[in-house]
Amino acid sequence: MGTERTEPGTGRNGEPGTEDGPAAQIPEPAPRQIPERAPGQIPAPAPPEPDIRTGAPDASTGGPDPRTDPDPAPGRLQRLAGVWRRPALRWPRRIASALVLVLLLPPLAAGIALRVNYAGDPAAGTYTRHRDALWMGHAWVDGRKKDADVRALAARLRTTGVRDLYVHAGPLEHDGTLPASAYPRARRLIGAIHREIPGVRVQAWLGDELATEGPVGLRLERAATRTAVVRSAGQVLDAGFDGAHFDLEPLHSGDADYLSLLGDLRRVTRAHGALLSVAAHQIDPLPSLHSVAGAVTGHPKWWSQAFFGQVARRVDQIAVMSYDTALPLESLYGGYVAQQTSLALEVTPKTTDLLMGLPFYYEDNMDHHGSAETVAAAVRGARLGLSRTDRTRENFGVAAYVDFAAREKDWAEYERGWVR
């Protein structure tokens, strides 16, 4: 889901990570020797102190004394400023100023727009429709979770709006197949969930890395691979799951092979009386931004709004991965979720469940600033988008990612802001 969070004890090869060895011991420097001198002799200058990082003599020795030597920097700056003010450089100055404006104004304007989008109050009644979902790790189907864990989960969910559980049953192999050994305790889990939380549905979460930006991964352009994925969906439905939930990344906007696959999957899920749901990329916040990002970085992060609508018309549920945005402030992130909610509502059929993702985890890196991407901001943003675009939409909810990284704070903000 975006930047993958690894559940403890999982992974394609199941290999444990390495541990750092002991810290290197820093040798203690030998005491400095003070040479003997005759009475009255003027002492020679002391040798320079070693650099604490390299042990080499201080490179600054012999340089200008900051207490007595004038700083040459101001003189150089004044000369440069004089050159820059010359009449012959008038047009270069104007071009440079224009470039600065071109680079700074769009981000500034976007930031202001997102902050404004986060302003105001959500409409009354924009709370849970009891169509929410929770992504859950592989431990629930491989035997690590026990009956006591199911009872604790039931106690947690009874006062929420969660109706669907996306339980990780994969990953798919790169050829689209799925070994039955990947989910040995699935039937036991499904039976326990149905018994402890009647009405809650258990869907098999299947996914894999696509070979869209590298040489390794699942290739949707191969008909045999798509056929194997469809068989894998029928396989988990035969095992008792109430639906199949697919998360294939990175999936580029406009992928016709993906749309073809969804059509084939829909026929299988309907034949089983089951659900078809997908995790979806975010929508272009600016027109054709995915094309620009693809051309510049090779990674078109977003889908076009039109492609999002094409996907939404082929599934029963679509959950937007509305996190890992790299936005630095909570107000900007909340405004972004409000915008994403409106864009998605505009093209999602009323018969399809639209779910907005909630970040039930904390990280601080280039993609995700935990202080900004909070559950509270995401919930408020989703309510604002719902209020402005389709306040009475019933087939709407939120999806929490992910159970094994969730904190009590995340659950509390979800219940306080969305469940009431």
GROMACS .gro file of C-alpha atoms in nm, residues 161-311:
model
  151
  161GLY     CA    1  -1.849   0.123   1.155
  162VAL     CA    2  -1.622  -0.153   1.020
  163ARG     CA    3  -1.805  -0.398   0.795
  164ASP     CA    4  -1.522  -0.541   0.580
  165LEU     CA    5  -1.189  -0.692   0.677
  166TYR     CA    6  -0.919  -0.711   0.409
  167VAL     CA    7  -0.706  -0.998   0.542
  168HIS     CA    8  -0.370  -1.048   0.372
  169ALA     CA    9  -0.376  -1.393   0.207
  170GLY     CA   10  -0.099  -1.343  -0.050
  171PRO     CA   11   0.123  -1.224  -0.196
  172LEU     CA   12   0.055  -1.356  -0.543
  173GLU     CA   13   0.346  -1.513  -0.724
  174HIS     CA   14   0.478  -1.309  -1.016
  175ASP     CA   15   0.301  -1.548  -1.255
  176GLY     CA   16  -0.035  -1.477  -1.089
  177THR     CA   17  -0.064  -1.805  -0.898
  178LEU     CA   18  -0.130  -1.836  -0.525
  179PRO     CA   19  -0.014  -2.138  -0.320
  180ALA     CA   20  -0.279  -2.269  -0.081
  181SER     CA   21  -0.006  -2.288   0.183
  182ALA     CA   22  -0.016  -1.906   0.201
  183TYR     CA   23  -0.342  -1.905   0.400
  184PRO     CA   24  -0.364  -2.236   0.595
  185ARG     CA   25  -0.592  -2.106   0.876
  186ALA     CA   26  -0.830  -1.904   0.661
  187ARG     CA   27  -1.141  -2.119   0.713
  188ARG     CA   28  -1.091  -2.117   1.088
  189LEU     CA   29  -1.054  -1.738   1.093
  190ILE     CA   30  -1.356  -1.676   0.870
  191GLY     CA   31  -1.574  -1.903   1.086
  192ALA     CA   32  -1.460  -1.730   1.405
  193ILE     CA   33  -1.520  -1.380   1.264
  194HIS     CA   34  -1.868  -1.472   1.144
  195ARG     CA   35  -1.946  -1.619   1.484
  196GLU     CA   36  -1.803  -1.336   1.696
  197ILE     CA   37  -1.902  -1.039   1.474
  198PRO     CA   38  -2.210  -1.129   1.268
  199GLY     CA   39  -2.244  -0.913   0.958
  200VAL     CA   40  -1.871  -0.847   0.918
  201ARG     CA   41  -1.728  -0.978   0.591
  202VAL     CA   42  -1.381  -1.125   0.546
  203GLN     CA   43  -1.213  -1.055   0.212
  204ALA     CA   44  -0.885  -1.203   0.089
  205TRP     CA   45  -0.632  -0.926   0.035
  206LEU     CA   46  -0.420  -1.026  -0.267
  207GLY     CA   47  -0.145  -0.820  -0.419
  208ASP     CA   48   0.192  -0.813  -0.584
  209GLU     CA   49   0.449  -0.575  -0.726
  210LEU     CA   50   0.390  -0.499  -1.091
  211ALA     CA   51   0.675  -0.493  -1.343
  212THR     CA   52   0.574  -0.146  -1.463
  213GLU     CA   53   0.884   0.038  -1.341
  214GLY     CA   54   1.141  -0.240  -1.323
  215PRO     CA   55   1.232  -0.583  -1.459
  216VAL     CA   56   1.084  -0.785  -1.173
  217GLY     CA   57   0.717  -0.831  -1.089
  218LEU     CA   58   0.379  -0.943  -1.215
  219ARG     CA   59   0.310  -0.859  -1.581
  220LEU     CA   60  -0.053  -0.779  -1.654
  221GLU     CA   61   0.014  -0.758  -2.027
  222ARG     CA   62   0.052  -1.137  -2.034
  223ALA     CA   63  -0.281  -1.312  -2.087
  224ALA     CA   64  -0.160  -1.623  -1.906
  225THR     CA   65  -0.075  -1.416  -1.598
  226ARG     CA   66  -0.420  -1.251  -1.591
  227THR     CA   67  -0.583  -1.594  -1.625
  228ALA     CA   68  -0.380  -1.719  -1.328
  229VAL     CA   69  -0.486  -1.417  -1.118
  230VAL     CA   70  -0.852  -1.494  -1.193
  231ARG     CA   71  -0.797  -1.857  -1.088
  232SER     CA   72  -0.636  -1.738  -0.765
  233ALA     CA   73  -0.943  -1.527  -0.690
  234GLY     CA   74  -1.171  -1.828  -0.741
  235GLN     CA   75  -0.938  -2.028  -0.518
  236VAL     CA   76  -0.973  -1.795  -0.216
  237LEU     CA   77  -1.348  -1.767  -0.267
  238ASP     CA   78  -1.371  -2.147  -0.263
  239ALA     CA   79  -1.184  -2.135   0.069
  240GLY     CA   80  -1.471  -1.937   0.222
  241PHE     CA   81  -1.368  -1.573   0.185
  242ASP     CA   82  -1.654  -1.328   0.131
  243GLY     CA   83  -1.466  -1.135  -0.136
  244ALA     CA   84  -1.135  -1.071  -0.310
  245HIS     CA   85  -0.950  -0.743  -0.253
  246PHE     CA   86  -0.667  -0.656  -0.492
  247ASP     CA   87  -0.373  -0.423  -0.438
  248LEU     CA   88  -0.141  -0.420  -0.741
  249GLU     CA   89   0.131  -0.153  -0.745
  250PRO     CA   90   0.268   0.054  -0.907
  251LEU     CA   91  -0.030   0.060  -1.141
  252HIS     CA   92  -0.012   0.330  -1.407
  253SER     CA   93  -0.315   0.533  -1.508
  254GLY     CA   94  -0.489   0.409  -1.822
  255ASP     CA   95  -0.372   0.047  -1.794
  256ALA     CA   96  -0.612  -0.137  -2.028
  257ASP     CA   97  -0.486  -0.479  -1.915
  258TYR     CA   98  -0.590  -0.397  -1.559
  259LEU     CA   99  -0.938  -0.299  -1.673
  260SER     CA  100  -0.964  -0.626  -1.867
  261LEU     CA  101  -0.857  -0.818  -1.557
  262LEU     CA  102  -1.123  -0.647  -1.346
  263GLY     CA  103  -1.391  -0.751  -1.595
  264ASP     CA  104  -1.282  -1.115  -1.570
  265LEU     CA  105  -1.261  -1.100  -1.191
  266ARG     CA  106  -1.608  -0.948  -1.163
  267ARG     CA  107  -1.760  -1.247  -1.342
  268VAL     CA  108  -1.592  -1.486  -1.097
  269THR     CA  109  -1.691  -1.295  -0.783
  270ARG     CA  110  -2.051  -1.260  -0.899
  271ALA     CA  111  -2.067  -1.632  -0.972
  272HIS     CA  112  -1.963  -1.692  -0.609
  273GLY     CA  113  -2.197  -1.426  -0.471
  274ALA     CA  114  -1.889  -1.247  -0.341
  275LEU     CA  115  -1.737  -0.897  -0.348
  276LEU     CA  116  -1.468  -0.752  -0.571
  277SER     CA  117  -1.275  -0.464  -0.420
  278VAL     CA  118  -0.951  -0.283  -0.503
  279ALA     CA  119  -0.702  -0.047  -0.345
  280ALA     CA  120  -0.672   0.259  -0.569
  281HIS     CA  121  -0.399   0.516  -0.631
  282GLN     CA  122  -0.470   0.882  -0.557
  283ILE     CA  123  -0.627   1.102  -0.825
  284ASP     CA  124  -0.442   1.381  -1.008
  285PRO     CA  125  -0.473   1.690  -0.784
  286LEU     CA  126  -0.390   1.892  -1.098
  287PRO     CA  127  -0.491   1.799  -1.454
  288SER     CA  128  -0.254   1.547  -1.617
  289LEU     CA  129  -0.013   1.557  -1.323
  290HIS     CA  130   0.041   1.181  -1.355
  291SER     CA  131   0.170   1.235  -1.709
  292VAL     CA  132   0.415   1.504  -1.597
  293ALA     CA  133   0.534   1.295  -1.303
  294GLY     CA  134   0.578   0.993  -1.529
  295ALA     CA  135   0.782   1.188  -1.780
  296VAL     CA  136   1.004   1.351  -1.517
  297THR     CA  137   1.049   1.073  -1.258
  298GLY     CA  138   0.933   0.754  -1.432
  299HIS     CA  139   0.683   0.705  -1.148
  300PRO     CA  140   0.337   0.848  -1.227
  301LYS     CA  141   0.206   0.840  -0.871
  302TRP     CA  142  -0.150   0.947  -0.951
  303TRP     CA  143  -0.436   0.819  -1.166
  304SER     CA  144  -0.640   1.046  -1.388
  305GLN     CA  145  -0.990   1.109  -1.260
  306ALA     CA  146  -1.132   0.943  -1.573
  307PHE     CA  147  -0.931   0.623  -1.515
  308PHE     CA  148  -1.038   0.617  -1.150
  309GLY     CA  149  -1.399   0.626  -1.266
  310GLN     CA  150  -1.336   0.341  -1.512
  311VAL     CA  151  -1.200   0.127  -1.229
   0.00000   0.00000   0.00000
